[in-house]
Amino acid sequence: QVHLVESGGGLVQAGGSLRLSCAVSGSIVSMNVMGWYRQAPGKQRELVAAITSGGSTNYPDSVKGRFTISRDNVKNTVYLQMSRLKPEDTAVYYCNFRNLVVSRDYWGQGTQVTVSS
């Protein structure tokens, strides 16, 4: 089993910054991808950023250049630095751990990010 605990959400004005953290514990395999997804009211959950165990990253165009994902493989923690936030970034942000060996996803409980205009 894998457990994920997120922190760092909150309320921020447009143009501001926030940093999310996600600590992962449990049965962690080396072949994995860690990422952040978000879900706004009435919308589907969408990928925000992903990073492989080797450090390769992936971002959708909507956040590219504003968000940066990083990870500490010793602490088993993934971070999401969000800058130049926009009201449309408002959502619940979920941490994700993907075990590539058995193709299984694990999720955190979610943290609310609210960007005021």
mmCIF file of N, CA and C in Angstrom:
data_model
loop_
_atom_site.group_PDB
_atom_site.id
_atom_site.type_symbol
_atom_site.label_atom_id
_atom_site.label_comp_id
_atom_site.label_asym_id
_atom_site.label_seq_id
_atom_site.Cartn_x
_atom_site.Cartn_y
_atom_site.Cartn_z
ATOM 1 N N GLN A 1 0.848 -1.207 0.000
ATOM 2 C CA GLN A 1 0.000 0.000 0.000
ATOM 3 C C GLN A 1 0.874 1.244 0.000
ATOM 4 N N VAL A 2 0.340 2.290 -0.584
ATOM 5 C CA VAL A 2 1.046 3.574 -0.661
ATOM 6 C C VAL A 2 0.146 4.653 -0.102
ATOM 7 N N HIS A 3 0.715 5.529 0.710
ATOM 8 C CA HIS A 3 -0.047 6.627 1.304
ATOM 9 C C HIS A 3 0.554 7.966 0.885
ATOM 10 N N LEU A 4 -0.311 8.897 0.563
ATOM 11 C CA LEU A 4 0.122 10.217 0.125
ATOM 12 C C LEU A 4 -0.528 11.276 1.002
ATOM 13 N N VAL A 5 0.266 12.204 1.476
ATOM 14 C CA VAL A 5 -0.243 13.293 2.318
ATOM 15 C C VAL A 5 0.191 14.616 1.711
ATOM 16 N N GLU A 6 -0.803 15.405 1.317
ATOM 17 C CA GLU A 6 -0.536 16.695 0.674
ATOM 18 C C GLU A 6 -0.587 17.831 1.681
ATOM 19 N N SER A 7 0.074 18.903 1.338
ATOM 20 C CA SER A 7 0.007 20.120 2.138
ATOM 21 C C SER A 7 0.344 21.313 1.246
ATOM 22 N N GLY A 8 -0.041 22.504 1.717
ATOM 23 C CA GLY A 8 0.375 23.717 1.027
ATOM 24 C C GLY A 8 -0.699 24.469 0.271
ATOM 25 N N GLY A 9 -1.912 23.957 0.222
ATOM 26 C CA GLY A 9 -2.962 24.684 -0.482
ATOM 27 C C GLY A 9 -3.396 25.912 0.304
ATOM 28 N N GLY A 10 -4.292 26.695 -0.304
ATOM 29 C CA GLY A 10 -4.797 27.874 0.381
ATOM 30 C C GLY A 10 -5.372 28.890 -0.574
ATOM 31 N N LEU A 11 -5.540 30.097 -0.052
ATOM 32 C CA LEU A 11 -6.103 31.206 -0.822
ATOM 33 C C LEU A 11 -4.990 32.187 -1.184
ATOM 34 N N VAL A 12 -4.965 32.577 -2.444
ATOM 35 C CA VAL A 12 -3.938 33.506 -2.909
ATOM 36 C C VAL A 12 -4.549 34.421 -3.963
ATOM 37 N N GLN A 13 -4.012 35.614 -4.068
ATOM 38 C CA GLN A 13 -4.491 36.549 -5.089
ATOM 39 C C GLN A 13 -3.892 36.200 -6.443
ATOM 40 N N ALA A 14 -4.597 36.587 -7.485
ATOM 41 C CA ALA A 14 -4.084 36.378 -8.837
ATOM 42 C C ALA A 14 -2.701 37.008 -8.972
ATOM 43 N N GLY A 15 -1.819 36.266 -9.620
ATOM 44 C CA GLY A 15 -0.447 36.711 -9.764
ATOM 45 C C GLY A 15 0.480 36.218 -8.676
ATOM 46 N N GLY A 16 -0.098 35.644 -7.641
ATOM 47 C CA GLY A 16 0.699 35.161 -6.524
ATOM 48 C C GLY A 16 1.237 33.763 -6.749
ATOM 49 N N SER A 17 1.845 33.220 -5.699
ATOM 50 C CA SER A 17 2.491 31.913 -5.778
ATOM 51 C C SER A 17 2.075 31.035 -4.609
ATOM 52 N N LEU A 18 2.127 29.745 -4.842
ATOM 53 C CA LEU A 18 1.902 28.746 -3.806
ATOM 54 C C LEU A 18 2.797 27.560 -4.085
ATOM 55 N N ARG A 19 3.151 26.848 -3.027
ATOM 56 C CA ARG A 19 3.934 25.627 -3.183
ATOM 57 C C ARG A 19 3.202 24.482 -2.496
ATOM 58 N N LEU A 20 2.936 23.441 -3.265
ATOM 59 C CA LEU A 20 2.311 22.241 -2.730
ATOM 60 C C LEU A 20 3.373 21.176 -2.486
ATOM 61 N N SER A 21 3.155 20.386 -1.443
ATOM 62 C CA SER A 21 4.046 19.268 -1.138
ATOM 63 C C SER A 21 3.217 18.005 -0.973
ATOM 64 N N CYS A 22 3.840 16.883 -1.279
ATOM 65 C CA CYS A 22 3.170 15.597 -1.122
ATOM 66 C C CYS A 22 4.197 14.575 -0.660
ATOM 67 N N ALA A 23 3.999 14.070 0.548
ATOM 68 C CA ALA A 23 4.887 13.057 1.102
ATOM 69 C C ALA A 23 4.296 11.683 0.840
ATOM 70 N N VAL A 24 5.112 10.813 0.273
ATOM 71 C CA VAL A 24 4.674 9.472 -0.098
ATOM 72 C C VAL A 24 5.347 8.455 0.821
ATOM 73 N N SER A 25 4.577 7.501 1.303
ATOM 74 C CA SER A 25 5.127 6.459 2.159
ATOM 75 C C SER A 25 4.506 5.114 1.793
ATOM 76 N N GLY A 26 5.153 4.046 2.266
ATOM 77 C CA GLY A 26 4.626 2.721 2.002
ATOM 78 C C GLY A 26 5.491 1.947 1.028
ATOM 79 N N SER A 27 4.840 1.133 0.215
ATOM 80 C CA SER A 27 5.532 0.252 -0.730
ATOM 81 C C SER A 27 5.874 1.023 -2.012
ATOM 82 N N ILE A 28 7.009 1.713 -1.973
ATOM 83 C CA ILE A 28 7.407 2.570 -3.089
ATOM 84 C C ILE A 28 8.384 1.817 -3.980
ATOM 85 N N VAL A 29 8.003 1.656 -5.226
ATOM 86 C CA VAL A 29 8.888 1.025 -6.184
ATOM 87 C C VAL A 29 9.690 2.089 -6.920
ATOM 88 N N SER A 30 10.855 1.705 -7.434
ATOM 89 C CA SER A 30 11.713 2.693 -8.085
ATOM 90 C C SER A 30 11.137 3.138 -9.437
ATOM 91 N N MET A 31 10.411 2.241 -10.093
ATOM 92 C CA MET A 31 9.805 2.604 -11.376
ATOM 93 C C MET A 31 8.449 3.263 -11.103
ATOM 94 N N ASN A 32 8.462 4.580 -11.066
ATOM 95 C CA ASN A 32 7.231 5.282 -10.759
ATOM 96 C C ASN A 32 7.197 6.649 -11.419
ATOM 97 N N VAL A 33 6.028 7.190 -11.447
ATOM 98 C CA VAL A 33 5.815 8.570 -11.873
ATOM 99 C C VAL A 33 5.008 9.248 -10.773
ATOM 100 N N MET A 34 5.411 10.442 -10.408
ATOM 101 C CA MET A 34 4.658 11.208 -9.424
ATOM 102 C C MET A 34 4.101 12.445 -10.114
ATOM 103 N N GLY A 35 2.930 12.831 -9.701
ATOM 104 C CA GLY A 35 2.327 13.954 -10.399
ATOM 105 C C GLY A 35 1.274 14.666 -9.596
ATOM 106 N N TRP A 36 0.794 15.723 -10.178
ATOM 107 C CA TRP A 36 -0.288 16.516 -9.613
ATOM 108 C C TRP A 36 -1.407 16.633 -10.638
ATOM 109 N N TYR A 37 -2.611 16.449 -10.164
ATOM 110 C CA TYR A 37 -3.809 16.639 -10.962
ATOM 111 C C TYR A 37 -4.688 17.659 -10.249
ATOM 112 N N ARG A 38 -5.651 18.194 -10.969
ATOM 113 C CA ARG A 38 -6.593 19.106 -10.335
ATOM 114 C C ARG A 38 -7.985 18.884 -10.882
ATOM 115 N N GLN A 39 -8.947 19.243 -10.056
ATOM 116 C CA GLN A 39 -10.340 19.112 -10.460
ATOM 117 C C GLN A 39 -11.116 20.315 -9.965
ATOM 118 N N ALA A 40 -11.636 21.073 -10.915
ATOM 119 C CA ALA A 40 -12.478 22.219 -10.595
ATOM 120 C C ALA A 40 -13.937 21.765 -10.568
ATOM 121 N N PRO A 41 -14.801 22.494 -9.883
ATOM 122 C CA PRO A 41 -16.222 22.113 -9.817
ATOM 123 C C PRO A 41 -16.830 21.949 -11.201
ATOM 124 N N GLY A 42 -17.481 20.826 -11.425
ATOM 125 C CA GLY A 42 -18.143 20.588 -12.696
ATOM 126 C C GLY A 42 -17.227 20.170 -13.833
ATOM 127 N N LYS A 43 -15.945 19.980 -13.527
ATOM 128 C CA LYS A 43 -14.991 19.616 -14.578
ATOM 129 C C LYS A 43 -14.320 18.291 -14.241
ATOM 130 N N GLN A 44 -13.725 17.701 -15.260
ATOM 131 C CA GLN A 44 -12.997 16.456 -15.064
ATOM 132 C C GLN A 44 -11.628 16.717 -14.450
ATOM 133 N N ARG A 45 -11.123 15.709 -13.771
ATOM 134 C CA ARG A 45 -9.781 15.812 -13.226
ATOM 135 C C ARG A 45 -8.791 15.869 -14.384
ATOM 136 N N GLU A 46 -7.810 16.765 -14.274
ATOM 137 C CA GLU A 46 -6.845 16.933 -15.348
ATOM 138 C C GLU A 46 -5.426 16.945 -14.807
ATOM 139 N N LEU A 47 -4.499 16.514 -15.651
ATOM 140 C CA LEU A 47 -3.093 16.515 -15.276
ATOM 141 C C LEU A 47 -2.578 17.950 -15.200
ATOM 142 N N VAL A 48 -1.805 18.222 -14.163
ATOM 143 C CA VAL A 48 -1.157 19.525 -14.020
ATOM 144 C C VAL A 48 0.338 19.399 -14.278
ATOM 145 N N ALA A 49 0.932 18.354 -13.735
ATOM 146 C CA ALA A 49 2.370 18.149 -13.927
ATOM 147 C C ALA A 49 2.718 16.730 -13.504
ATOM 148 N N ALA A 50 3.749 16.182 -14.143
ATOM 149 C CA ALA A 50 4.206 14.842 -13.797
ATOM 150 C C ALA A 50 5.724 14.795 -13.899
ATOM 151 N N ILE A 51 6.310 13.921 -13.085
ATOM 152 C CA ILE A 51 7.758 13.778 -13.091
ATOM 153 C C ILE A 51 8.107 12.316 -12.861
ATOM 154 N N THR A 52 9.000 11.793 -13.692
ATOM 155 C CA THR A 52 9.417 10.403 -13.542
ATOM 156 C C THR A 52 10.486 10.289 -12.452
ATOM 157 N N SER A 53 10.792 9.075 -12.086
ATOM 158 C CA SER A 53 11.842 8.858 -11.090
ATOM 159 C C SER A 53 13.194 9.329 -11.609
ATOM 160 N N GLY A 54 13.338 9.423 -12.922
ATOM 161 C CA GLY A 54 14.579 9.922 -13.517
ATOM 162 C C GLY A 54 14.615 11.428 -13.684
ATOM 163 N N GLY A 55 13.497 12.085 -13.413
ATOM 164 C CA GLY A 55 13.471 13.540 -13.459
ATOM 165 C C GLY A 55 12.849 14.154 -14.700
ATOM 166 N N SER A 56 12.361 13.354 -15.615
ATOM 167 C CA SER A 56 11.687 13.908 -16.791
ATOM 168 C C SER A 56 10.326 14.454 -16.385
ATOM 169 N N THR A 57 9.989 15.610 -16.945
ATOM 170 C CA THR A 57 8.747 16.282 -16.555
ATOM 171 C C THR A 57 7.805 16.454 -17.740
ATOM 172 N N ASN A 58 6.545 16.663 -17.395
ATOM 173 C CA ASN A 58 5.516 16.857 -18.406
ATOM 174 C C ASN A 58 4.492 17.840 -17.868
ATOM 175 N N TYR A 59 4.129 18.834 -18.681
ATOM 176 C CA TYR A 59 3.144 19.840 -18.293
ATOM 177 C C TYR A 59 2.173 20.077 -19.442
ATOM 178 N N PRO A 60 0.918 20.340 -19.151
ATOM 179 C CA PRO A 60 0.005 20.801 -20.199
ATOM 180 C C PRO A 60 0.308 22.260 -20.517
ATOM 181 N N ASP A 61 -0.137 22.711 -21.663
ATOM 182 C CA ASP A 61 0.143 24.092 -22.082
ATOM 183 C C ASP A 61 -0.435 25.118 -21.106
ATOM 184 N N SER A 62 -1.516 24.753 -20.415
ATOM 185 C CA SER A 62 -2.188 25.709 -19.538
ATOM 186 C C SER A 62 -1.328 26.150 -18.359
ATOM 187 N N VAL A 63 -0.342 25.354 -17.979
ATOM 188 C CA VAL A 63 0.493 25.709 -16.825
ATOM 189 C C VAL A 63 1.966 25.825 -17.178
ATOM 190 N N LYS A 64 2.319 25.466 -18.400
ATOM 191 C CA LYS A 64 3.722 25.484 -18.799
ATOM 192 C C LYS A 64 4.302 26.886 -18.637
ATOM 193 N N GLY A 65 5.454 26.966 -18.003
ATOM 194 C CA GLY A 65 6.090 28.246 -17.765
ATOM 195 C C GLY A 65 5.677 28.910 -16.465
ATOM 196 N N ARG A 66 4.614 28.403 -15.840
ATOM 197 C CA ARG A 66 4.156 28.978 -14.561
ATOM 198 C C ARG A 66 4.321 27.997 -13.406
ATOM 199 N N PHE A 67 4.173 26.712 -13.682
ATOM 200 C CA PHE A 67 4.265 25.682 -12.645
ATOM 201 C C PHE A 67 5.542 24.868 -12.851
ATOM 202 N N THR A 68 6.131 24.458 -11.730
ATOM 203 C CA THR A 68 7.322 23.616 -11.776
ATOM 204 C C THR A 68 7.161 22.458 -10.802
ATOM 205 N N ILE A 69 7.328 21.257 -11.303
ATOM 206 C CA ILE A 69 7.264 20.075 -10.455
ATOM 207 C C ILE A 69 8.682 19.598 -10.177
ATOM 208 N N SER A 70 8.893 19.125 -8.948
ATOM 209 C CA SER A 70 10.191 18.574 -8.570
ATOM 210 C C SER A 70 9.960 17.466 -7.561
ATOM 211 N N ARG A 71 10.999 16.685 -7.333
ATOM 212 C CA ARG A 71 10.861 15.592 -6.387
ATOM 213 C C ARG A 71 12.173 15.361 -5.656
ATOM 214 N N ASP A 72 12.030 14.861 -4.447
ATOM 215 C CA ASP A 72 13.171 14.460 -3.629
ATOM 216 C C ASP A 72 13.034 12.967 -3.415
ATOM 217 N N ASN A 73 13.863 12.198 -4.098
ATOM 218 C CA ASN A 73 13.730 10.747 -4.036
ATOM 219 C C ASN A 73 14.196 10.168 -2.700
ATOM 220 N N VAL A 74 14.955 10.924 -1.939
ATOM 221 C CA VAL A 74 15.371 10.468 -0.611
ATOM 222 C C VAL A 74 14.215 10.632 0.377
ATOM 223 N N LYS A 75 13.548 11.765 0.284
ATOM 224 C CA LYS A 75 12.414 12.041 1.172
ATOM 225 C C LYS A 75 11.102 11.492 0.620
ATOM 226 N N ASN A 76 11.131 10.969 -0.611
ATOM 227 C CA ASN A 76 9.900 10.482 -1.255
ATOM 228 C C ASN A 76 8.816 11.554 -1.224
ATOM 229 N N THR A 77 9.201 12.731 -1.644
ATOM 230 C CA THR A 77 8.294 13.874 -1.628
ATOM 231 C C THR A 77 8.303 14.535 -3.005
ATOM 232 N N VAL A 78 7.131 14.949 -3.436
ATOM 233 C CA VAL A 78 7.006 15.672 -4.694
ATOM 234 C C VAL A 78 6.444 17.059 -4.398
ATOM 235 N N TYR A 79 6.922 18.029 -5.144
ATOM 236 C CA TYR A 79 6.537 19.419 -4.925
ATOM 237 C C TYR A 79 5.949 20.002 -6.210
ATOM 238 N N LEU A 80 5.082 20.987 -6.020
ATOM 239 C CA LEU A 80 4.562 21.741 -7.150
ATOM 240 C C LEU A 80 4.661 23.219 -6.796
ATOM 241 N N GLN A 81 5.570 23.907 -7.453
ATOM 242 C CA GLN A 81 5.704 25.343 -7.287
ATOM 243 C C GLN A 81 4.822 26.018 -8.331
ATOM 244 N N MET A 82 3.855 26.781 -7.865
ATOM 245 C CA MET A 82 2.917 27.453 -8.753
ATOM 246 C C MET A 82 3.125 28.960 -8.675
ATOM 247 N N SER A 83 3.363 29.571 -9.820
ATOM 248 C CA SER A 83 3.599 31.006 -9.881
ATOM 249 C C SER A 83 2.630 31.636 -10.876
ATOM 250 N N ARG A 84 2.519 32.937 -10.787
ATOM 251 C CA ARG A 84 1.615 33.703 -11.680
ATOM 252 C C ARG A 84 0.257 33.018 -11.754
ATOM 253 N N LEU A 85 -0.286 32.741 -10.585
ATOM 254 C CA LEU A 85 -1.555 32.025 -10.514
ATOM 255 C C LEU A 85 -2.698 32.858 -11.071
ATOM 256 N N LYS A 86 -3.644 32.152 -11.672
ATOM 257 C CA LYS A 86 -4.810 32.770 -12.283
ATOM 258 C C LYS A 86 -6.071 32.228 -11.608
ATOM 259 N N PRO A 87 -7.169 32.976 -11.658
ATOM 260 C CA PRO A 87 -8.419 32.463 -11.075
ATOM 261 C C PRO A 87 -8.815 31.103 -11.644
ATOM 262 N N GLU A 88 -8.499 30.848 -12.886
ATOM 263 C CA GLU A 88 -8.852 29.556 -13.502
ATOM 264 C C GLU A 88 -7.996 28.399 -12.984
ATOM 265 N N ASP A 89 -6.992 28.699 -12.160
ATOM 266 C CA ASP A 89 -6.219 27.644 -11.508
ATOM 267 C C ASP A 89 -6.922 27.126 -10.247
ATOM 268 N N THR A 90 -7.996 27.775 -9.867
ATOM 269 C CA THR A 90 -8.750 27.367 -8.685
ATOM 270 C C THR A 90 -9.302 25.954 -8.867
ATOM 271 N N ALA A 91 -8.975 25.085 -7.914
ATOM 272 C CA ALA A 91 -9.389 23.686 -7.992
ATOM 273 C C ALA A 91 -8.908 22.953 -6.747
ATOM 274 N N VAL A 92 -9.353 21.714 -6.623
ATOM 275 C CA VAL A 92 -8.748 20.815 -5.643
ATOM 276 C C VAL A 92 -7.588 20.113 -6.355
ATOM 277 N N TYR A 93 -6.434 20.176 -5.749
ATOM 278 C CA TYR A 93 -5.232 19.586 -6.334
ATOM 279 C C TYR A 93 -4.941 18.249 -5.643
ATOM 280 N N TYR A 94 -4.720 17.231 -6.460
ATOM 281 C CA TYR A 94 -4.483 15.886 -5.957
ATOM 282 C C TYR A 94 -3.082 15.410 -6.334
ATOM 283 N N CYS A 95 -2.409 14.839 -5.374
ATOM 284 C CA CYS A 95 -1.123 14.211 -5.615
ATOM 285 C C CYS A 95 -1.363 12.788 -6.117
ATOM 286 N N ASN A 96 -0.520 12.361 -7.038
ATOM 287 C CA ASN A 96 -0.666 11.025 -7.621
ATOM 288 C C ASN A 96 0.671 10.305 -7.624
ATOM 289 N N PHE A 97 0.628 9.027 -7.270
ATOM 290 C CA PHE A 97 1.797 8.154 -7.359
ATOM 291 C C PHE A 97 1.412 6.981 -8.258
ATOM 292 N N ARG A 98 2.139 6.804 -9.331
ATOM 293 C CA ARG A 98 1.842 5.721 -10.272
ATOM 294 C C ARG A 98 2.939 4.665 -10.223
ATOM 295 N N ASN A 99 2.543 3.472 -9.794
ATOM 296 C CA ASN A 99 3.443 2.332 -9.781
ATOM 297 C C ASN A 99 3.481 1.760 -11.196
ATOM 298 N N LEU A 100 4.598 1.926 -11.884
ATOM 299 C CA LEU A 100 4.692 1.491 -13.269
ATOM 300 C C LEU A 100 4.844 -0.024 -13.398
ATOM 301 N N VAL A 101 5.240 -0.686 -12.326
ATOM 302 C CA VAL A 101 5.427 -2.135 -12.385
ATOM 303 C C VAL A 101 4.082 -2.850 -12.518
ATOM 304 N N VAL A 102 3.104 -2.400 -11.753
ATOM 305 C CA VAL A 102 1.787 -3.040 -11.777
ATOM 306 C C VAL A 102 0.710 -2.109 -12.336
ATOM 307 N N SER A 103 1.125 -0.955 -12.868
ATOM 308 C CA SER A 103 0.182 0.008 -13.458
ATOM 309 C C SER A 103 -0.952 0.348 -12.501
ATOM 310 N N ARG A 104 -0.580 0.821 -11.335
ATOM 311 C CA ARG A 104 -1.588 1.160 -10.338
ATOM 312 C C ARG A 104 -1.356 2.587 -9.855
ATOM 313 N N ASP A 105 -2.455 3.317 -9.685
ATOM 314 C CA ASP A 105 -2.421 4.700 -9.216
ATOM 315 C C ASP A 105 -2.840 4.786 -7.759
ATOM 316 N N TYR A 106 -2.165 5.678 -7.052
ATOM 317 C CA TYR A 106 -2.544 6.013 -5.686
ATOM 318 C C TYR A 106 -2.741 7.519 -5.618
ATOM 319 N N TRP A 107 -3.701 7.940 -4.766
ATOM 320 C CA TRP A 107 -4.075 9.347 -4.716
ATOM 321 C C TRP A 107 -4.016 9.890 -3.308
ATOM 322 N N GLY A 108 -3.693 11.166 -3.217
ATOM 323 C CA GLY A 108 -3.819 11.870 -1.959
ATOM 324 C C GLY A 108 -5.247 12.320 -1.742
ATOM 325 N N GLN A 109 -5.469 12.962 -0.608
ATOM 326 C CA GLN A 109 -6.832 13.353 -0.241
ATOM 327 C C GLN A 109 -7.265 14.643 -0.920
ATOM 328 N N GLY A 110 -6.335 15.360 -1.487
ATOM 329 C CA GLY A 110 -6.646 16.615 -2.175
ATOM 330 C C GLY A 110 -6.444 17.820 -1.276
ATOM 331 N N THR A 111 -6.026 18.912 -1.891
ATOM 332 C CA THR A 111 -5.860 20.177 -1.173
ATOM 333 C C THR A 111 -6.428 21.298 -2.031
ATOM 334 N N GLN A 112 -7.190 22.167 -1.394
ATOM 335 C CA GLN A 112 -7.878 23.235 -2.131
ATOM 336 C C GLN A 112 -6.925 24.388 -2.425
ATOM 337 N N VAL A 113 -6.937 24.812 -3.669
ATOM 338 C CA VAL A 113 -6.222 26.024 -4.087
ATOM 339 C C VAL A 113 -7.262 26.984 -4.648
ATOM 340 N N THR A 114 -7.324 28.170 -4.069
ATOM 341 C CA THR A 114 -8.276 29.179 -4.520
ATOM 342 C C THR A 114 -7.513 30.444 -4.886
ATOM 343 N N VAL A 115 -7.723 30.894 -6.116
ATOM 344 C CA VAL A 115 -7.063 32.102 -6.600
ATOM 345 C C VAL A 115 -8.120 33.173 -6.809
ATOM 346 N N SER A 116 -8.005 34.250 -6.070
ATOM 347 C CA SER A 116 -8.986 35.334 -6.173
ATOM 348 C C SER A 116 -8.532 36.367 -7.206
ATOM 349 N N SER A 117 -9.506 36.972 -7.853
ATOM 350 C CA SER A 117 -9.185 37.959 -8.898
ATOM 351 C C SER A 117 -9.069 39.350 -8.326
#
